[in-house]
C-alpha cells in the first residue's frame, strides 16, 4: 500500500521512512516564531485504494512565555526645592519607585549631597522614599545633587534623579521712594486755586512700607494722610486770603522701619497780582445781507472781534438761526475775523432777522451781540432736472429694462407748471405734464428692435421759467442674447479594482443652449481625474469631451472630484459636474477550473478531485459527480496548488490518480 502524509501547521515538520506500508512517520516541532499559548494542528495520512483513507491525527503544542525581568520606574523624574537663606527648610517631597517589568524589585537609594536626606534607604516596589532638604548654613545660590536608585537584576539599574535646591537671599528692609522730589504751584491773587498735584510714594527696598505724611503750612492740604506703598497723596494749595508773593512749605513723609525715614519734599507757591480783565470789541456792530429767492447765496461778510481790555480774550460765537453760518466758532487771536455766511436755500421772499452772540470767559462785558438782517426778494421759476441723462440696456428678444424716474424741480421762485415730450417711438413718458416738484416715469419697449445703440431726447418745458426748455439725452443699448452652457450628464460614476486596469472612459457633452458663440474651458480638482481637451468653441453643435480616471496608487475607497465648466459671457457660468470613483480592494482568494477526459467504462458513477499545496500531497477528496469540468473555489492568492482526479464506479471502487496538474493563484 502506497501512502503519503501532510500537516496544516508550519511549526510541525513530518519525516517519512518510506512511501509504502509498513512505514514510520516522524513529527518534529520548530518553535521559531511561535508565540506563547496553545496551538493545534492535524496530520493527514492518505493511501490510494485504502478503504479508510484519509486518516487524521490531532497534534497539540503548548508554549509558555519566558519570564520578564524587573525594571525600575521612578516618579517624578526630577526634584526641585526652594528656600530662603536662614529660613525654615522647604517641605519634603516623595520619590515613588515602581516595577514596570516582571518579578520582584528590591531597591536601594543614595544621594550625592550633605544637605539631602533619603528615608527609607531601601524597600520593595511599589514603594517610596521621602526626600528632605536642610538649608542650615547654606548661602544664597543654586545647589545640584543626584539621587541614585539601584535594584539587583533590574534591566535598567542604576537610575538617577537630579535634585535642585535654590536658596534665595533674606529680604531687604523697606526704603521710602518719592516722586517728584519737589512741588511748585502758581496762582493769581483772588483767583481760582491752582490744580492739585500728586506725590507718589514707593518702596525701593524690601518688605512692606506703611507711610504717613504731614506739612507745615496752613495753605497746604494732603489727602490721604497715610497709606501703604506703592501709593500717593493729593497735594492741594489754597490761595484764598494770600497776597501776591512767594510762599514755602515742607511735606514730611515717615515710615516705621524704613532705612531712610523721614523724607521731606519742599513746596513753593507763587501768587501773582490779579490782571486787568479782557473786554469784547465788535466791528461792525451789525450786518445786512440781500439775496434772490432760489438764487445764489449773497457774498460772505466779516465780523472782527478785538480785546479792548487786558490779558487774553478767549472768545466763542453762536447764532440763533439755521440760515446763518459762522467760521471759526472760537479763537483767542485779536482782532479775530469771523466769516459770516447767509444761505437763502429754501427761504421764501421776505425779511429775516438773527443775532450773533460773542462770549468770552473772564471778559468784563460778556456777552456782546450783533444784529443781522437778510432780505430775500422773489425769483422766477427755474427748471431743475435729475438725472441729467438716462441710459437703458437690454437683450434682444428679452424683457424690457426697468423703468427710470426723471425728477423735475423748481430751483427758482414762484410756481412752475411743466410738460415733457420725446423723440423716439420706443420711448414712453408718464405723466406728460405736472407741477414742480414732480416726476415723469420713463419706460422703454424693446419690441422689434435689433442689437445696437439707440439715442433719443426728452424735452422739458415750463412757461415763464428762466431756462426753458431743458433736454435730457437718452441712450438705449441692446446686446445680442448671450451664450448659455449646456452639459450632460450632470454627474459621472466610475468603479474599479485596486491595482487593476482603469475603468472605461466616459463622455461629457457640451452644448450652447443660448445665443452667440460659447467658448468653453474645463478643469478638474483631482489628480486621478483627466478631462481632455480642456477648451473649445461651439455655436449650435455638441462637443464631446472624454473623461478618464487613473487607478494607479489609489487605495480602496470612495473618491470625489469636480469638473468645472466656464465660459466668458455665458449667463450660467460656471457649471459643475460631480465625479465619484469607487475603488474596491482586490480579491484575497481565487479559483481554478479543472477539465478532464471522460471515463468510458459503462459502470462509471462519478469523479473525485484532490487538492494539495505540495506535489503528491493532497487533502480529502471532493466528490463532484458525473461531470468532466469542476471549479475549485476559495484558493488563497499567492499560493501554488496541485490537483489530481480519480474515477469511481457504481460499486464504490476508485481508480488511481490522474496526471497531476498545478496552478499558481494570483
XYZ file of C-alpha atoms in Angstrom:
666
model
C 0.000 0.000 0.000
C 1.454 3.371 -1.031
C 0.809 6.161 1.464
C 1.537 9.882 1.970
C 1.132 12.341 4.833
C 0.861 16.130 5.343
C 0.102 18.688 8.105
C -1.714 22.025 8.270
C 0.813 23.839 10.549
C 4.152 25.416 9.634
C 5.683 24.570 13.043
C 5.014 20.782 12.549
C 7.660 19.018 10.405
C 6.951 15.478 9.117
C 9.657 12.996 8.035
C 8.641 9.616 6.469
C 10.871 6.466 6.403
C 9.281 5.411 3.120
C 6.170 5.640 0.945
C 4.805 2.031 1.252
C 3.330 0.236 4.245
C 4.602 -0.654 6.694
C 6.451 2.631 7.344
C 7.295 5.201 10.011
C 6.303 8.926 10.150
C 8.411 11.173 12.456
C 6.879 14.514 13.667
C 9.164 17.303 14.995
C 8.323 20.837 16.271
C 10.055 24.155 15.295
C 9.329 26.867 17.959
C 10.848 29.703 15.868
C 8.257 32.492 15.532
C 5.662 30.648 17.661
C 4.009 32.833 20.358
C 3.112 31.709 23.885
C -0.189 29.780 24.058
C -1.847 26.586 22.831
C -1.571 25.679 19.114
C -3.494 22.859 17.377
C -2.652 21.034 14.133
C -3.708 17.936 12.160
C -1.603 15.239 10.408
C -3.466 13.723 7.423
C -2.405 10.276 6.069
C -3.794 9.165 2.667
C -3.390 5.847 0.775
C -4.753 5.257 -2.706
C -7.348 2.480 -2.716
C -7.448 2.152 1.090
C -10.934 1.672 2.480
C -10.398 4.204 5.290
C -8.345 6.890 3.529
C -7.707 9.555 4.649
C -6.866 9.167 8.371
C -6.067 12.144 10.661
C -4.033 12.583 13.854
C -4.573 15.651 16.158
C -1.451 17.416 17.488
C -1.435 19.953 20.414
C 1.566 22.267 21.169
C 1.674 24.297 24.439
C 4.242 27.184 24.516
C 4.826 29.068 27.789
C 6.112 32.681 27.924
C 9.699 33.414 29.039
C 9.924 35.232 32.439
C 10.159 39.092 32.334
C 12.954 40.695 34.488
C 12.138 43.640 36.812
C 12.515 47.255 35.578
C 12.926 50.381 37.756
C 10.159 53.014 37.332
C 10.591 56.445 39.005
C 8.217 59.388 39.556
C 8.927 62.247 39.410
C 11.938 62.242 37.046
C 13.464 65.286 38.837
C 13.036 67.191 42.135
C 13.234 70.928 42.798
C 13.316 72.680 46.235
C 13.247 76.415 47.106
C 14.220 78.007 50.433
C 15.222 81.351 51.990
C 18.689 81.845 53.466
C 18.430 81.450 57.259
C 14.737 80.496 56.983
C 12.787 77.265 57.504
C 13.590 74.167 55.441
C 11.381 73.599 52.357
C 8.713 70.868 52.511
C 9.870 67.267 51.982
C 8.932 65.559 48.669
C 8.260 61.914 47.756
C 10.140 59.798 45.173
C 7.933 56.865 44.079
C 9.679 53.614 42.982
C 7.674 51.124 40.871
C 8.407 47.900 38.953
C 7.485 48.393 35.280
C 8.797 44.893 34.384
C 8.221 41.443 35.927
C 9.262 39.534 39.039
C 10.159 41.308 42.303
C 12.164 44.558 42.501
C 14.154 45.221 45.746
C 15.580 48.748 45.606
C 18.024 50.975 47.490
C 18.597 54.758 47.236
C 21.604 57.022 47.878
C 22.453 60.702 47.256
C 25.483 62.884 46.485
C 24.863 65.896 48.828
C 25.181 66.518 52.590
C 22.088 68.796 52.526
C 19.938 65.946 51.148
C 18.355 63.131 53.251
C 16.506 59.994 51.982
C 14.213 57.813 54.125
C 13.924 54.846 53.954
C 17.114 53.888 52.066
C 15.744 50.514 50.844
C 12.448 48.861 50.011
C 10.429 46.718 47.605
C 8.452 48.069 44.661
C 5.976 49.600 44.686
C 7.356 51.895 47.388
C 8.649 55.424 48.033
C 11.458 57.379 49.715
C 10.910 60.730 51.462
C 13.397 63.350 50.208
C 14.235 66.106 52.763
C 16.426 69.216 52.395
C 18.359 71.096 55.153
C 19.266 74.722 54.215
C 21.116 75.363 57.509
C 24.499 77.002 56.826
C 23.857 77.398 53.073
C 24.408 80.740 51.373
C 22.134 82.117 48.649
C 22.586 80.230 45.351
C 21.643 77.082 43.410
C 22.731 73.599 44.574
C 22.586 70.421 42.475
C 22.670 66.772 43.606
C 21.874 63.311 42.262
C 19.715 60.572 43.813
C 20.749 57.065 42.620
C 18.284 54.130 42.681
C 19.670 50.593 42.241
C 17.936 47.186 42.097
C 19.732 43.839 41.664
C 18.572 42.081 38.474
C 16.688 45.120 37.072
C 17.148 45.724 33.345
C 17.868 49.439 33.822
C 19.804 49.611 37.104
C 21.006 52.089 38.252
C 18.548 55.006 37.624
C 19.274 58.620 38.678
C 17.034 61.542 39.641
C 18.514 65.092 39.543
C 17.657 67.287 42.581
C 17.964 71.115 42.592
C 17.892 73.415 45.652
C 17.552 77.187 45.165
C 18.358 79.318 48.245
C 17.289 82.967 47.965
C 18.734 85.839 49.978
C 16.869 87.161 53.044
C 14.504 90.109 52.230
C 15.655 93.760 52.479
C 14.085 96.371 54.854
C 11.713 98.972 53.287
C 13.037 102.277 51.865
C 10.985 105.428 51.098
C 10.924 106.488 47.421
C 9.307 109.842 46.433
C 8.297 111.354 43.069
C 8.561 114.230 42.354
C 11.301 115.432 44.731
C 9.729 118.946 44.936
C 6.418 120.649 44.109
C 5.668 124.080 42.686
C 2.251 125.862 42.488
C 1.292 129.146 40.789
C -1.905 131.125 41.391
C -3.465 134.547 40.848
C -4.437 136.761 43.788
C -8.192 136.483 44.285
C -8.406 133.874 41.506
C -9.119 130.124 41.461
C -6.831 127.763 43.336
C -4.092 126.100 41.229
C -4.632 122.471 40.139
C -3.841 119.807 42.728
C -0.702 117.710 42.234
C 0.178 114.117 43.158
C 3.088 112.965 45.340
C 3.838 109.269 44.586
C 5.275 107.147 47.425
C 7.038 103.847 46.567
C 9.080 101.208 48.398
C 12.570 100.999 46.832
C 13.667 98.365 49.382
C 12.034 95.154 50.619
C 9.154 94.134 52.855
C 6.105 96.378 53.368
C 6.238 100.166 53.692
C 3.383 101.846 55.660
C 3.713 105.645 55.355
C 2.211 108.864 56.785
C 2.535 112.479 55.545
C 2.324 115.912 57.225
C 3.024 119.560 56.257
C 3.954 122.846 57.991
C 1.711 125.337 56.116
C -1.948 126.309 56.602
C -2.439 126.878 52.849
C -1.357 123.269 52.101
C -3.620 120.184 52.302
C -2.634 116.473 51.958
C -5.110 113.640 51.258
C -4.891 110.864 52.296
C -2.529 111.358 55.225
C -1.354 107.714 55.346
C -1.239 104.529 53.276
C 0.877 101.604 52.022
C 3.428 101.738 49.212
C 3.013 101.949 46.345
C 0.561 104.782 46.933
C 0.080 108.536 46.561
C -1.262 111.630 48.323
C -3.007 114.547 46.620
C -1.360 117.907 47.393
C -3.676 120.982 47.183
C -2.787 124.692 47.561
C -5.402 127.275 48.731
C -4.621 130.902 47.668
C -7.654 132.379 49.493
C -6.598 135.401 51.594
C -2.981 135.316 50.320
C -1.346 138.454 48.942
C 0.979 138.443 45.927
C 4.337 136.823 46.779
C 6.230 133.521 47.199
C 5.368 131.005 49.966
C 7.466 127.977 51.031
C 6.484 124.827 52.941
C 7.716 121.286 53.605
C 5.951 117.914 53.313
C 7.367 115.239 55.664
C 6.991 111.513 54.828
C 7.659 108.953 57.615
C 7.568 105.123 57.606
C 8.307 102.933 60.633
C 11.243 100.582 59.940
C 12.305 102.320 56.718
C 16.055 102.795 56.276
C 15.690 106.485 55.325
C 12.750 107.769 57.400
C 11.822 110.627 57.480
C 11.998 112.150 53.945
C 10.993 115.724 53.015
C 9.623 117.378 49.868
C 9.949 121.210 49.514
C 6.802 123.015 48.231
C 6.736 126.501 46.636
C 3.588 128.607 45.996
C 3.846 131.740 43.841
C 0.853 134.137 43.985
C 0.775 136.814 41.250
C -1.252 140.034 41.262
C -4.694 139.926 39.578
C -4.528 141.170 35.896
C -6.826 143.628 34.111
C -9.757 141.577 32.661
C -10.284 141.393 28.887
C -13.199 143.200 27.160
C -15.034 142.299 23.931
C -14.915 144.763 20.997
C -17.012 144.180 17.786
C -16.669 145.753 14.305
C -19.007 146.381 12.573
C -21.763 146.427 15.170
C -24.382 144.961 12.724
C -24.540 143.164 9.318
C -27.065 143.238 6.439
C -27.447 140.699 3.549
C -29.666 140.680 0.406
C -30.443 137.785 -1.947
C -32.865 136.434 -4.562
C -35.249 133.553 -3.783
C -33.783 130.361 -5.331
C -30.663 132.207 -6.476
C -27.062 132.058 -5.313
C -26.198 132.982 -1.740
C -25.099 136.598 -1.016
C -21.392 137.292 -0.540
C -19.854 136.464 2.861
C -19.075 139.303 5.319
C -16.553 139.629 8.193
C -17.167 140.378 11.877
C -13.937 141.482 13.632
C -13.527 140.672 17.353
C -10.985 142.713 19.351
C -9.827 142.831 23.014
C -10.399 146.335 24.444
C -9.188 145.296 27.940
C -6.138 143.417 29.300
C -4.870 139.839 29.367
C -6.019 137.322 26.759
C -9.500 137.219 25.228
C -10.628 133.620 24.512
C -13.893 134.078 22.578
C -16.634 131.960 21.015
C -19.503 132.914 18.660
C -23.003 131.497 18.090
C -26.188 132.452 16.244
C -29.919 131.809 16.668
C -30.948 130.807 13.118
C -30.447 127.930 10.666
C -29.688 130.144 7.601
C -26.583 131.724 9.194
C -23.088 130.114 9.408
C -20.070 131.350 11.422
C -16.421 130.312 10.918
C -14.405 129.865 13.031
C -16.655 129.266 16.034
C -13.969 130.284 18.566
C -10.463 131.742 18.901
C -8.013 133.725 21.034
C -6.380 135.907 18.374
C -7.460 139.563 18.332
C -8.507 141.058 16.143
C -10.198 137.725 15.293
C -12.019 137.790 11.937
C -15.202 135.650 11.813
C -16.618 134.843 8.359
C -20.419 135.258 8.367
C -22.337 133.352 5.615
C -26.060 133.564 4.742
C -27.811 130.628 2.991
C -31.036 131.546 1.136
C -31.815 127.908 0.157
C -35.448 127.101 0.970
C -36.285 130.663 2.080
C -39.325 132.472 0.678
C -39.285 136.134 -0.240
C -39.219 138.410 2.840
C -37.012 139.906 5.590
C -35.285 137.644 8.143
C -33.595 138.756 11.383
C -30.991 136.987 13.548
C -28.454 137.718 16.282
C -24.772 136.804 16.609
C -23.664 136.378 20.256
C -19.990 136.709 21.274
C -18.935 135.346 24.720
C -15.526 135.306 26.465
C -14.829 133.767 29.887
C -13.482 136.433 32.254
C -14.320 139.364 29.949
C -15.761 142.394 31.736
C -18.585 142.858 29.183
C -19.509 139.308 28.144
C -21.709 138.614 26.220
C -21.913 141.056 23.272
C -24.416 140.838 20.355
C -24.527 141.954 16.700
C -27.936 142.127 14.875
C -28.112 140.526 11.375
C -30.703 141.262 8.635
C -31.340 139.151 5.476
C -33.660 140.439 2.750
C -34.827 137.821 0.154
C -36.582 139.036 -2.990
C -38.882 136.854 -5.143
C -37.341 134.989 -8.145
C -38.816 133.489 -11.381
C -39.113 129.672 -11.673
C -36.155 127.627 -12.959
C -36.263 124.044 -14.286
C -34.208 121.571 -12.233
C -33.714 118.011 -13.593
C -32.313 114.821 -12.053
C -30.713 112.878 -13.552
C -29.397 114.946 -16.457
C -29.122 111.863 -18.732
C -30.659 108.372 -18.867
C -29.117 105.070 -20.004
C -31.020 101.817 -20.628
C -29.642 98.380 -21.540
C -31.460 95.281 -22.746
C -31.049 91.955 -24.508
C -32.516 91.426 -27.974
C -35.769 89.492 -27.607
C -35.565 89.773 -23.819
C -37.643 91.618 -21.205
C -37.878 95.413 -21.280
C -35.369 97.198 -18.996
C -36.648 98.590 -15.683
C -38.398 101.974 -15.786
C -36.471 105.022 -14.597
C -37.656 108.264 -12.998
C -36.932 111.806 -14.200
C -37.356 114.213 -11.269
C -38.438 117.799 -12.128
C -37.966 120.549 -9.524
C -38.235 124.344 -9.356
C -34.818 125.735 -8.379
C -36.134 129.304 -8.729
C -39.181 131.075 -7.287
C -42.921 131.104 -7.840
C -44.868 128.150 -9.276
C -43.616 126.053 -12.218
C -46.004 124.016 -14.465
C -44.023 121.644 -16.734
C -44.588 119.292 -19.706
C -42.397 116.578 -21.285
C -42.038 115.144 -24.839
C -39.633 112.662 -26.514
C -38.224 111.924 -29.998
C -38.419 108.079 -30.185
C -41.227 105.551 -30.754
C -39.538 103.067 -28.330
C -39.696 105.676 -25.536
C -42.745 106.481 -23.363
C -43.274 109.224 -20.702
C -45.946 109.264 -17.975
C -47.391 111.685 -16.974
C -46.733 114.139 -19.781
C -47.214 117.240 -17.538
C -47.349 118.349 -13.906
C -46.373 120.944 -11.271
C -42.914 121.076 -9.690
C -41.760 119.306 -7.692
C -42.842 116.228 -9.658
C -41.560 113.366 -11.796
C -42.150 111.502 -15.065
C -41.725 107.728 -15.415
C -39.519 106.890 -18.436
C -40.106 103.417 -19.950
C -38.544 101.619 -22.922
C -40.028 98.938 -25.239
C -37.562 96.525 -26.957
C -40.242 95.048 -29.259
C -38.928 94.798 -32.843
C -35.508 96.314 -32.032
C -32.295 94.596 -33.172
C -28.963 94.646 -31.321
C -27.321 98.104 -31.416
C -27.341 101.583 -29.827
C -30.346 103.942 -29.984
C -30.448 107.628 -28.999
C -33.382 109.927 -28.154
C -34.070 113.216 -26.389
C -36.585 114.132 -23.682
C -37.572 117.827 -23.748
C -38.909 119.566 -20.590
C -40.673 122.965 -20.974
C -42.137 125.331 -18.332
C -43.867 128.634 -19.150
C -42.044 131.590 -17.575
C -39.029 129.533 -16.430
C -35.639 131.231 -16.866
C -34.109 128.156 -18.585
C -36.970 126.658 -20.639
C -36.674 124.326 -22.494
C -34.298 121.749 -20.898
C -33.282 118.464 -22.610
C -32.256 115.053 -21.270
C -30.339 112.692 -23.628
C -31.486 109.042 -23.540
C -29.312 106.108 -24.708
C -30.586 102.554 -25.253
C -28.052 99.735 -25.828
C -29.377 96.346 -26.997
C -26.973 93.395 -26.889
C -27.339 90.052 -28.623
C -28.585 87.148 -26.491
C -25.605 85.633 -24.584
C -24.409 82.082 -24.720
C -25.543 79.519 -22.111
C -23.669 76.389 -21.009
C -25.471 73.079 -21.523
C -23.821 69.930 -20.127
C -24.782 66.253 -19.988
C -24.620 64.287 -17.814
C -24.592 66.291 -14.551
C -22.540 63.594 -12.769
C -20.258 60.624 -13.510
C -19.761 57.390 -11.587
C -16.690 55.157 -12.114
C -15.828 51.834 -10.423
C -12.552 49.894 -10.455
C -10.466 47.343 -8.587
C -7.279 48.400 -6.760
C -4.233 47.550 -8.877
C -6.410 46.514 -11.873
C -6.815 48.264 -15.233
C -8.570 51.659 -15.377
C -12.351 51.716 -15.993
C -13.601 52.719 -19.440
C -13.685 56.438 -20.345
C -16.996 58.314 -20.297
C -18.096 61.342 -22.357
C -19.114 64.842 -21.220
C -21.337 66.526 -23.832
C -21.171 70.355 -24.027
C -23.739 72.459 -25.965
C -24.695 76.132 -26.327
C -28.315 76.448 -25.169
C -28.281 80.248 -25.660
C -27.173 82.571 -28.465
C -23.862 83.648 -29.941
C -20.716 81.538 -29.548
C -19.810 79.513 -26.458
C -16.033 79.476 -25.853
C -15.679 76.961 -23.038
C -12.898 75.604 -20.852
C -12.952 72.711 -18.400
C -10.827 71.878 -15.344
C -10.891 69.318 -12.555
C -9.760 69.241 -8.896
C -8.499 65.626 -8.603
C -5.110 64.144 -9.570
C -6.776 60.846 -10.593
C -9.188 62.648 -12.958
C -8.379 63.713 -16.552
C -10.548 65.779 -18.913
C -9.262 66.324 -22.480
C -9.498 68.554 -24.433
C -9.668 71.327 -21.842
C -11.169 74.026 -24.100
C -13.218 74.507 -27.246
C -15.780 76.655 -29.093
C -19.339 75.775 -30.087
C -22.368 77.586 -31.538
C -25.133 75.007 -32.129
C -23.200 71.714 -32.296
C -22.336 69.387 -29.387
C -18.704 68.990 -28.228
C -17.834 65.553 -26.812
C -15.140 65.676 -24.088
C -13.676 62.320 -22.898
C -13.437 61.901 -19.115
C -10.983 59.284 -17.767
C -9.778 58.118 -14.346
C -6.427 56.581 -13.306
C -6.437 53.958 -10.524
C -2.608 53.953 -10.126
C -1.529 54.326 -6.458
C -5.155 54.619 -5.234
C -6.170 52.636 -2.148
C -9.587 51.045 -1.848
C -12.255 53.628 -1.022
C -14.567 56.279 -2.479
C -13.091 59.398 -4.164
C -14.991 62.545 -5.115
C -13.976 65.136 -7.695
C -15.496 68.049 -9.569
C -15.269 69.099 -13.210
C -15.786 72.869 -13.605
C -17.000 74.330 -16.931
C -16.502 78.076 -17.506
C -17.374 80.271 -20.482
C -16.754 84.008 -20.620
C -20.040 85.862 -21.127
C -22.256 82.814 -20.573
C -25.282 83.574 -18.396
C -24.830 80.483 -16.215
C -21.024 80.248 -15.967
C -19.563 78.355 -14.161
C -21.248 74.923 -14.227
C -20.026 71.849 -12.340
C -20.193 68.077 -12.880
C -19.600 65.780 -9.888
C -17.419 62.686 -10.356
C -17.485 59.691 -7.977
C -14.845 56.938 -8.187
C -15.258 53.764 -6.126
C -12.110 51.609 -5.825
C -12.637 48.147 -4.363
C -9.900 46.005 -2.800
C -8.574 43.098 -4.951
C -9.921 39.645 -4.031
C -7.978 37.620 -1.427
C -8.988 34.258 -2.960
C -9.138 32.866 -6.475
C -10.453 29.852 -8.413
C -9.078 27.097 -10.620
C -11.147 25.338 -13.299
C -10.272 21.697 -13.938
C -11.259 19.807 -17.127
C -10.521 16.103 -17.848
C -11.376 13.462 -20.423
C -14.438 11.341 -19.671
C -14.074 7.719 -18.465
C -15.844 5.415 -20.981
C -16.456 2.413 -18.676
C -20.184 1.536 -18.510
C -20.347 1.344 -14.684
C -18.882 4.846 -14.156
C -20.591 6.604 -11.226
C -18.562 9.836 -10.970
C -15.296 11.587 -10.201
C -13.363 12.845 -7.154
C -10.991 15.844 -7.123
C -7.951 16.014 -4.774
C -6.256 19.362 -3.936
C -2.932 19.984 -2.137
C -0.307 22.696 -1.688
C 2.641 20.323 -2.271
C 3.189 17.932 -5.166
C 1.899 14.447 -4.323
C 0.348 15.562 -1.006
C -3.414 16.158 -1.166
C -6.272 16.843 1.145
C -9.559 14.964 1.431
C -11.339 14.237 -1.869
C -14.115 16.391 -3.282
C -16.876 14.286 -4.821
C -18.101 16.186 -7.912
C -20.446 13.626 -9.505
C -20.522 12.631 -13.175
C -19.029 15.780 -14.792
C -15.768 16.491 -16.615
C -15.342 20.130 -15.541
C -15.136 21.471 -11.964
C -14.246 24.881 -10.483
C -12.300 24.865 -7.206
C -13.095 27.991 -5.124
C -11.593 29.854 -2.085
C -7.954 29.353 -3.174
C -5.523 31.708 -1.373
C -3.880 34.367 -3.576
C -0.089 33.884 -3.887
C -0.212 30.056 -3.373
C 0.523 27.232 -5.872
C -1.981 24.347 -5.775
C -1.634 20.768 -7.115
C -4.629 18.770 -8.480
C -5.440 15.097 -9.430
C -8.720 13.411 -10.418
C -9.966 9.842 -9.796
C -12.989 7.953 -11.141
C -15.212 5.622 -9.121
C -17.808 3.072 -10.284
C -21.230 2.099 -9.048
C -19.649 -0.322 -6.593
C -17.573 2.456 -4.972
C -14.259 1.249 -6.394
C -11.958 4.226 -7.062
C -9.280 4.442 -9.771
C -5.724 5.662 -9.265
C -4.730 9.324 -9.516
C -4.756 11.044 -12.879
C -1.755 13.039 -14.070
C -1.034 15.916 -11.613
C -1.835 19.488 -12.673
C -0.823 22.678 -10.846
C -1.784 26.334 -10.859
C -0.453 29.436 -9.034
C -3.258 31.737 -7.839
C -2.687 35.483 -8.460
